[in-house]
Coordinates of C-alpha atoms and ligand atoms in Angstrom, one line a residue:
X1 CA 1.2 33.6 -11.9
X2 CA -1.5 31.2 -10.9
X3 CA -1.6 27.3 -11.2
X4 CA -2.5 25.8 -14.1
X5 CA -5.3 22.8 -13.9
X6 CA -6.9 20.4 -16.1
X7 CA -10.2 19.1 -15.4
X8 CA -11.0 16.1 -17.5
X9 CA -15.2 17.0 -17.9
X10 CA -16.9 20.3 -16.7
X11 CA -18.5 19.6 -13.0
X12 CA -21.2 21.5 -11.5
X13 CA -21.1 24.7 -10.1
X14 CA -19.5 26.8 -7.7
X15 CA -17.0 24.4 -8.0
X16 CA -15.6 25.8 -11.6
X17 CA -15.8 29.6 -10.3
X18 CA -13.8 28.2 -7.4
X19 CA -10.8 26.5 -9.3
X20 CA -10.6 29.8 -12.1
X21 CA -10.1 31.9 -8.5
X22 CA -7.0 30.1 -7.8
X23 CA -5.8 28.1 -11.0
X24 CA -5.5 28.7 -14.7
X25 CA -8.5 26.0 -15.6
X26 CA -8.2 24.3 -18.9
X27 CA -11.4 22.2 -19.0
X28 CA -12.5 19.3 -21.6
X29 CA -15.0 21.2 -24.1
X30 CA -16.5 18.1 -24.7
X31 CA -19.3 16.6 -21.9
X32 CA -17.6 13.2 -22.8
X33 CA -14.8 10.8 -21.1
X34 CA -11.7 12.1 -22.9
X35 CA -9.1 8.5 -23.8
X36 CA -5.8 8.3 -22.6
X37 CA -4.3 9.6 -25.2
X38 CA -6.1 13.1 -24.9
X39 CA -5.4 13.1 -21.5
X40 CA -1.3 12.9 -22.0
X41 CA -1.7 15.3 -24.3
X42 CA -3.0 17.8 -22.0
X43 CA -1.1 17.6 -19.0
X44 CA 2.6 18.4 -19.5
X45 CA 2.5 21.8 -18.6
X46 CA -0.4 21.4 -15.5
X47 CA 0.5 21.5 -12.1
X48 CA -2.9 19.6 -11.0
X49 CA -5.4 17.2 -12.5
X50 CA -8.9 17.4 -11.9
X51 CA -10.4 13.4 -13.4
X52 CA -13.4 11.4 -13.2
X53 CA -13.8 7.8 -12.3
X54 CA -14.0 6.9 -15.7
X55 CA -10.3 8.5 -16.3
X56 CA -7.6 5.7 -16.5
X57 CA -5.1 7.3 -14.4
X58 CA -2.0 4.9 -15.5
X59 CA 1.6 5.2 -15.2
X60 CA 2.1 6.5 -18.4
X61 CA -0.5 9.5 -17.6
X62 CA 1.2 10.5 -14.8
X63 CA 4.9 10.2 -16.7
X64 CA 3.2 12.4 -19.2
X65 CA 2.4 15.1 -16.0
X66 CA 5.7 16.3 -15.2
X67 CA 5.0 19.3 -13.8
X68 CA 2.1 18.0 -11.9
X69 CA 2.0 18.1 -7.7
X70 CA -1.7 16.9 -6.8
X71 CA -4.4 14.6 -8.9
X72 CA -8.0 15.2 -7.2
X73 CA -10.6 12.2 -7.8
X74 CA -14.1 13.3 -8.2
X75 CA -15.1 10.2 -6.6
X76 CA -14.6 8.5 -2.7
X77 CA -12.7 5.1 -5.2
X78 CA -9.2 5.6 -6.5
X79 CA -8.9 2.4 -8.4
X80 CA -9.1 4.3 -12.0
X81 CA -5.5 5.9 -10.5
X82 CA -2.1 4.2 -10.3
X83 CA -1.5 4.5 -7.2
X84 CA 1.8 3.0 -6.6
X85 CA 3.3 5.3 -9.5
X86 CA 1.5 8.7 -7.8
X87 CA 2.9 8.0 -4.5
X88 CA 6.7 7.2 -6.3
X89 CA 6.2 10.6 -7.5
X90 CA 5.2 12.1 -4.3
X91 CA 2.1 13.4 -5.8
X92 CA -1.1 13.2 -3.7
X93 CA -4.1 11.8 -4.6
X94 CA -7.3 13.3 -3.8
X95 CA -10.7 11.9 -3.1
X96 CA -14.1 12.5 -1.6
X97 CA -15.2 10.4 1.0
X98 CA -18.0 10.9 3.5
X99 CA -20.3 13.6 1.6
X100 CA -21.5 10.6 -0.8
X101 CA -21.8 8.1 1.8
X102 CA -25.7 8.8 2.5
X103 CA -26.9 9.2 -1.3
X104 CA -25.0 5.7 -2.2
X105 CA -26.5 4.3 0.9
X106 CA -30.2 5.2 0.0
X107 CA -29.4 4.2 -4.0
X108 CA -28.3 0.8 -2.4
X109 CA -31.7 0.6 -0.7
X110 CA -33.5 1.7 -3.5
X111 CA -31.9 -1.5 -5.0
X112 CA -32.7 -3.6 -2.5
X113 CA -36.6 -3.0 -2.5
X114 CA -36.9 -3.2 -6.4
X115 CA -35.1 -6.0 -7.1
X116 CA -37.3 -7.8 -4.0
X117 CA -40.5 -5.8 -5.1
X118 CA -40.1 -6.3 -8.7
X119 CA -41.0 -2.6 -8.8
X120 CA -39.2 -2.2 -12.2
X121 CA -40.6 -5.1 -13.9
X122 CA -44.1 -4.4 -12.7
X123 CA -43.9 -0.9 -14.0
X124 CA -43.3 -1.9 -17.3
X125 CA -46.5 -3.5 -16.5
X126 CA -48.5 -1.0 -15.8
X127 CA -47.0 1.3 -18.8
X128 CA -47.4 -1.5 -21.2
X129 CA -51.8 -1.1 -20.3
X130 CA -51.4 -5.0 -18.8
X131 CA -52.9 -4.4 -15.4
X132 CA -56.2 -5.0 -15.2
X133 CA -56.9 -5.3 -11.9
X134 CA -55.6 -6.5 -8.6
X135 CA -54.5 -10.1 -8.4
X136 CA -53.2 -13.0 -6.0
X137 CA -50.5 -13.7 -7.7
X138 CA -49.5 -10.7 -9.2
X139 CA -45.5 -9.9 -9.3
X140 CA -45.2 -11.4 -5.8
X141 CA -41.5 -10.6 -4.8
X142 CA -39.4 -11.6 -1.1
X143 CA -40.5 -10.0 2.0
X144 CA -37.5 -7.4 2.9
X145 CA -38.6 -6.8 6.9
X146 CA -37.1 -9.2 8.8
X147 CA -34.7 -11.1 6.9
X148 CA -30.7 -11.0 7.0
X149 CA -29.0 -8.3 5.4
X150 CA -24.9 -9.2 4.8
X151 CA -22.6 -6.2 4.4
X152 CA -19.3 -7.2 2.7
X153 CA -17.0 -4.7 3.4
X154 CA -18.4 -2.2 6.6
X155 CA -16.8 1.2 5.9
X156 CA -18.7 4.3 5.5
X157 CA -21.2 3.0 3.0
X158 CA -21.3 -0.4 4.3
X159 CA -22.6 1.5 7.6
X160 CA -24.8 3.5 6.7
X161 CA -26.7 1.1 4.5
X162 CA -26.8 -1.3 7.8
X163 CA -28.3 1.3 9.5
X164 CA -31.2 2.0 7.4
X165 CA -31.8 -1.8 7.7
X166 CA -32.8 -1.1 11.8
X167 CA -36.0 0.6 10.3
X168 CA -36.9 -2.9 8.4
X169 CA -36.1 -4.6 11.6
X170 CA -33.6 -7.2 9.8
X171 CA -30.9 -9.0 11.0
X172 CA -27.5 -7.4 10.0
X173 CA -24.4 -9.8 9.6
X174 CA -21.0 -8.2 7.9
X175 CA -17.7 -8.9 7.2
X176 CA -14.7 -6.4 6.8
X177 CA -10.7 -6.8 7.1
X178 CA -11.3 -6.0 10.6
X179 CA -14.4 -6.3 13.2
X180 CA -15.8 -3.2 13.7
X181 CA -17.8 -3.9 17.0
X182 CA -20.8 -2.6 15.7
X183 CA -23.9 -3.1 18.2
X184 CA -26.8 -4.8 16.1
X185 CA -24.4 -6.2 13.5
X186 CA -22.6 -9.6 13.8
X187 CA -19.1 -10.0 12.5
X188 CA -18.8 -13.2 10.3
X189 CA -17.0 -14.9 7.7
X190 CA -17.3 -14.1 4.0
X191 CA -18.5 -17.8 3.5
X192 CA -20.7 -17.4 6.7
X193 CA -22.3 -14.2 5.4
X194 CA -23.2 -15.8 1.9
X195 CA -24.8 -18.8 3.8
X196 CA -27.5 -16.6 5.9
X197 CA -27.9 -13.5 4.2
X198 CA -31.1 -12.9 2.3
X199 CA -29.6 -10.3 1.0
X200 CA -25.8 -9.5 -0.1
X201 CA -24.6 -5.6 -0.3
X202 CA -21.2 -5.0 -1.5
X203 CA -18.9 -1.9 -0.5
X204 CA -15.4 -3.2 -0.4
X205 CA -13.4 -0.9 -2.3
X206 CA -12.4 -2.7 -5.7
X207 CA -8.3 -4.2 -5.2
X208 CA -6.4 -7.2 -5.9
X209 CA -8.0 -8.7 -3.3
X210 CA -11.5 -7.6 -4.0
X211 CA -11.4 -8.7 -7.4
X212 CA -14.0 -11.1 -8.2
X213 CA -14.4 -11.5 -4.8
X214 CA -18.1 -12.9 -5.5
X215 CA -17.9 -15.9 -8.0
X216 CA -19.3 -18.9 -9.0
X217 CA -18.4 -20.4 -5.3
X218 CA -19.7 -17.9 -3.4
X219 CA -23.2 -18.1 -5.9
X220 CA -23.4 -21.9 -5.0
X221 CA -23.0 -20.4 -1.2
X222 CA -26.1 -18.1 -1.3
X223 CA -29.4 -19.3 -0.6
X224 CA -31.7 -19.6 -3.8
X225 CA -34.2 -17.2 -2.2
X226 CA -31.4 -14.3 -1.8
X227 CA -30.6 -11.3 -3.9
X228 CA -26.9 -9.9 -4.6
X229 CA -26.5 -6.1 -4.6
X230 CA -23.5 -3.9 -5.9
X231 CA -23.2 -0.6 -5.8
X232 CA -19.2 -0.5 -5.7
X233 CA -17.3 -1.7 -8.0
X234 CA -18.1 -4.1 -11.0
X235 CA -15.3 -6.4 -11.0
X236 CA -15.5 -7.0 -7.6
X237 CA -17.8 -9.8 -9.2
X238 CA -17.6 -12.0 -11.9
X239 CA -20.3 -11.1 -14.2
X240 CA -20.7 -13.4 -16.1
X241 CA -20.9 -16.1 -13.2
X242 CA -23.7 -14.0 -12.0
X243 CA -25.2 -14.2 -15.5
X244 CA -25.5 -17.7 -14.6
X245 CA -26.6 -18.0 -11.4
X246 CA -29.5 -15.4 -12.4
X247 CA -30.6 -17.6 -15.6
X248 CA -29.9 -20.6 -13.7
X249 CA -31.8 -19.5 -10.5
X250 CA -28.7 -20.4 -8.3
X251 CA -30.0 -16.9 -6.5
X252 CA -33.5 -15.0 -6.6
X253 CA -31.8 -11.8 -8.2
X254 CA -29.5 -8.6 -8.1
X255 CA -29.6 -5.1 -8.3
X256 CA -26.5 -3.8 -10.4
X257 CA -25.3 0.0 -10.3
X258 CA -21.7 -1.1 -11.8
X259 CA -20.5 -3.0 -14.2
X260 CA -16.8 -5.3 -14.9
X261 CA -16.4 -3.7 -17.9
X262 CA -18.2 -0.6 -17.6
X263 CA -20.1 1.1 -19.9
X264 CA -20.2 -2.1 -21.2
X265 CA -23.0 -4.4 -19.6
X266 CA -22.6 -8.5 -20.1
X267 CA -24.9 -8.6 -23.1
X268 CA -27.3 -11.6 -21.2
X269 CA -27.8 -9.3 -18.4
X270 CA -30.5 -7.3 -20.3
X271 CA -32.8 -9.6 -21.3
X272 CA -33.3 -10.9 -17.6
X273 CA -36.3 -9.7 -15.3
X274 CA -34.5 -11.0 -12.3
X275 CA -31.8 -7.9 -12.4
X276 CA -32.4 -4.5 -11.9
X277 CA -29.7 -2.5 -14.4
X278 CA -28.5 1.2 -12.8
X279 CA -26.2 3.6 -14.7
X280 CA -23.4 4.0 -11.6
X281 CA -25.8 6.6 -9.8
X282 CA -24.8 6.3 -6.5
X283 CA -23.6 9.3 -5.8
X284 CA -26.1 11.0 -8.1
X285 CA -28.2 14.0 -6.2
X286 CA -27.8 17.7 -7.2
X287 CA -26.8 18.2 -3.5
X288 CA -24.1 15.4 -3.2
X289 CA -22.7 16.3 -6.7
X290 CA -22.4 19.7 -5.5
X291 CA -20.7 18.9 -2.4
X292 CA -18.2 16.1 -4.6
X293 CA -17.4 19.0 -6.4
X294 CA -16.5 21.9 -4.5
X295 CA -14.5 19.1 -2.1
X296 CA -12.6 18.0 -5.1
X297 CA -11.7 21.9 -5.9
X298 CA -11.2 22.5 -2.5
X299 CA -8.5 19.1 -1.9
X300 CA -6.1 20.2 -4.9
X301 CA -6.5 23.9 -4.1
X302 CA -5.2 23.0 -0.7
X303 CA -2.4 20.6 -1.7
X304 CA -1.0 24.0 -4.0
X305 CA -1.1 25.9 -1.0
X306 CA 1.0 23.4 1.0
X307 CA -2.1 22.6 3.7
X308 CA -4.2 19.3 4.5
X309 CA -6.6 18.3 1.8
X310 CA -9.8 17.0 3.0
X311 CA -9.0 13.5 2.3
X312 CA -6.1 11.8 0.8
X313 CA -5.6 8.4 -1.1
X314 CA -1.9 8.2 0.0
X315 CA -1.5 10.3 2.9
X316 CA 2.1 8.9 3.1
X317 CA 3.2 11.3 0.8
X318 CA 2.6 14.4 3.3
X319 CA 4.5 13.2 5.9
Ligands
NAP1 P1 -14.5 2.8 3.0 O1 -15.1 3.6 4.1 O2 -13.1 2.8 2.8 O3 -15.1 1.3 3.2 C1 -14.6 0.2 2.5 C2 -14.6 -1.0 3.5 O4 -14.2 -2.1 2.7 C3 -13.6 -0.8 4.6 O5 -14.4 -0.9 5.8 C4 -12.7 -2.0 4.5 O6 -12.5 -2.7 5.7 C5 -13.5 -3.0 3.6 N1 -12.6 -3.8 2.8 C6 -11.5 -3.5 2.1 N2 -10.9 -4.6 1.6 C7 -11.7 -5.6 2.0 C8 -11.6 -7.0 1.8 N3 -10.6 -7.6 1.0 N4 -12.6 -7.8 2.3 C9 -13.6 -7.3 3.1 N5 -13.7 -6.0 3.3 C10 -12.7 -5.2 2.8 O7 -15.2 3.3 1.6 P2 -16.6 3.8 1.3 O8 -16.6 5.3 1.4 O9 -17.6 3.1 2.2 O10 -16.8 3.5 -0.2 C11 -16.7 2.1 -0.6 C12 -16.7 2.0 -2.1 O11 -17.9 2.3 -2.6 C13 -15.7 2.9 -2.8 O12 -14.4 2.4 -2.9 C14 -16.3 3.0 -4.2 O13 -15.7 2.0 -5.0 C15 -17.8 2.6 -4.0 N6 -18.7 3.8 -4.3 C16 -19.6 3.6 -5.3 C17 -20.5 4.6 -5.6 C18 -21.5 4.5 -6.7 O14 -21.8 5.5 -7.3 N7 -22.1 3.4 -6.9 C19 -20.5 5.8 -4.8 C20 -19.5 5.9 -3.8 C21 -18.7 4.9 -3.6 P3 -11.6 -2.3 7.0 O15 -12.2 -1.0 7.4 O16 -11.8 -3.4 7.9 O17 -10.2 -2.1 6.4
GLV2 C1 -18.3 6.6 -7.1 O1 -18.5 5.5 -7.6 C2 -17.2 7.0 -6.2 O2 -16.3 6.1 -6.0 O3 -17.3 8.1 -5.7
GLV3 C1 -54.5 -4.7 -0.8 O1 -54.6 -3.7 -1.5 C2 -55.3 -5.0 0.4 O2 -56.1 -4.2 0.8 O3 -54.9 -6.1 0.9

């Protein structure tokens, strides 16, 4: 008898034809997140659970899965699992690191050279028949080659965005839990990195201690010139002190790809030209998705068949 899994929204393929080789799939019909309640419903008699960032993994999820032996996160962050409850219950938890790391690294600089370009303000522009013709003072944005670029939180993302800043010859400052010796990037305080940087990235992972980890303080800290990007984790910043330091130019601007209470967007947010406003795409390519996919099949496969998954959230669990 095979496996039986539930996969909270259908993913691309050949991941699918790979799961119904090995498991029993029951898959959400609908192509929307399902609620709590529909998840619970679904997974007393699964052995694995195939869920989406936007699936609230909670304690009373996992209760509800008592037959379950591996949860597989279609997604590098865990946050939207219980983690604690998981690992009581010995159940692994799945993620997939490292295949995203490049998309979300170019999406972050795509944010970056927008929100300093004003390329989505002056496109509106152009669509709304206002250009006509080149002028001196037309959208002029920040220079981006050459300033300082702060990483908060140098893992795999945080690196590979630094190292796409060598091409715009800028100065790279970062800090982390622990200094990463990196040649061409300079370790440094969080209050030290808000102080130089022309240009704050975030890729700390969102966690008790990440929480609001950029607030009204660490606003006042930035220079008025610099822009804040996040392509993380909303709540790792308080949006609604950003809401303010945008209308009240405390900083030049940010470039959001996550929200604190996403889908939800802090309703001021929209009606600023100094943001740029992206729909948690950071992972988003046909190839990476692909990849996400079959790596997400691939981890709770394994975990069935008693070998190593690719990656694992609580790896204490194995041993
Ligand atoms: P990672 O390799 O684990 O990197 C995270 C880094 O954050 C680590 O280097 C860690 O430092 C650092 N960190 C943790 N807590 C910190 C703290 N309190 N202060 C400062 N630094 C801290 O993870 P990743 O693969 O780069 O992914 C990072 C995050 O990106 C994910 O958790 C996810 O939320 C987000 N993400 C978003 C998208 C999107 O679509 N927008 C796509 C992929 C990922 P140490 O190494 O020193 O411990
Ligand atoms: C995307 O946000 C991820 O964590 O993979
Ligand atoms: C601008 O188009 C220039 O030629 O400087």
């Amino acid at each position: 008898m095979k496996p039986n899994i539930f996969v909270t929204r259908m993913l691309p393929e050949p991941s699918m034809t790979k799961l119904k080789t090995y498991f029993n799939v029951t898959i959400n019909p609908d192509d929307r997140v399902l609620d709590k309640h529909e998840i619970i419903e679904a997974i007393p008699n699964q052995d694995a659970l195939l869920c989406l960032l936007t699936d609230t993994i909670d304690n009373t999820v996992i209760d509800a899965g008592k037959k379950l032996k591996v949860i597989s996160n279609y997604a590098v962050g865990f946050n939207n699992i219980d983690i604690k409850t998981a690992t009581a219950r010995h159940i692994p938890v799945c993620i997939t690191p490292g295949i995203l790391t490049n998309a979300t690294a170019d999406l972050t600089w795509a944010l970056i050279l927008a929100i300093a370009r004003r390329v989505v303000e002056s496109d509106k522009f152009t669509r709304e028949g206002l250009f006509n013709g080149w002028a001196p003072n037309l959208f002029l944005g920040g220079d981006v080659t050459g300033k300082t670029l702060g990483i908060v939180g140098m893992g795999r993302i945080g690196q590979a965005v630094a190292k796409r800043a060598m091409g715009f010859e800028m100065k790279v400052v970062y800090t982390s839990r622990t200094d990463k010796k990196i040649s061409n990037a300079q370790f440094v305080s969080l209050n030290e990195l808000l102080e130089v940087s022309d240009f704050v990235s975030l890729h700390t992972p969102l966690t008790s201690e990440t929480k609001h980890l950029i607030d009204t303080d660490q606003f006042h800290r930035m220079k008025k010139t610099a822009y804040l990007i996040n392509t993380t984790r909303g709540p790792v910043v308080n949006e609604l002190a950003l809401l303010d330091a945008l209308k009240t130019n405390i900083i030049a601007g940010a470039g959001l790809d996550v929200y604190e209470k996403e889908p939800l967007i802090t309703p001021g947010l929209l009606a600023l030209d100094n943001v740029v406003l992206l729909p948690h795409i950071g992972s988003a390519t046909v190839e990476t998705r692909t990849k996400m996919a079959i790596l997400a099949a691939e981890n709770a496969i394994a975990i069935l068949q008693g070998q190593k998954p690719h990656a694992i959230a609580n790896p204490e669990v194995l041993t």
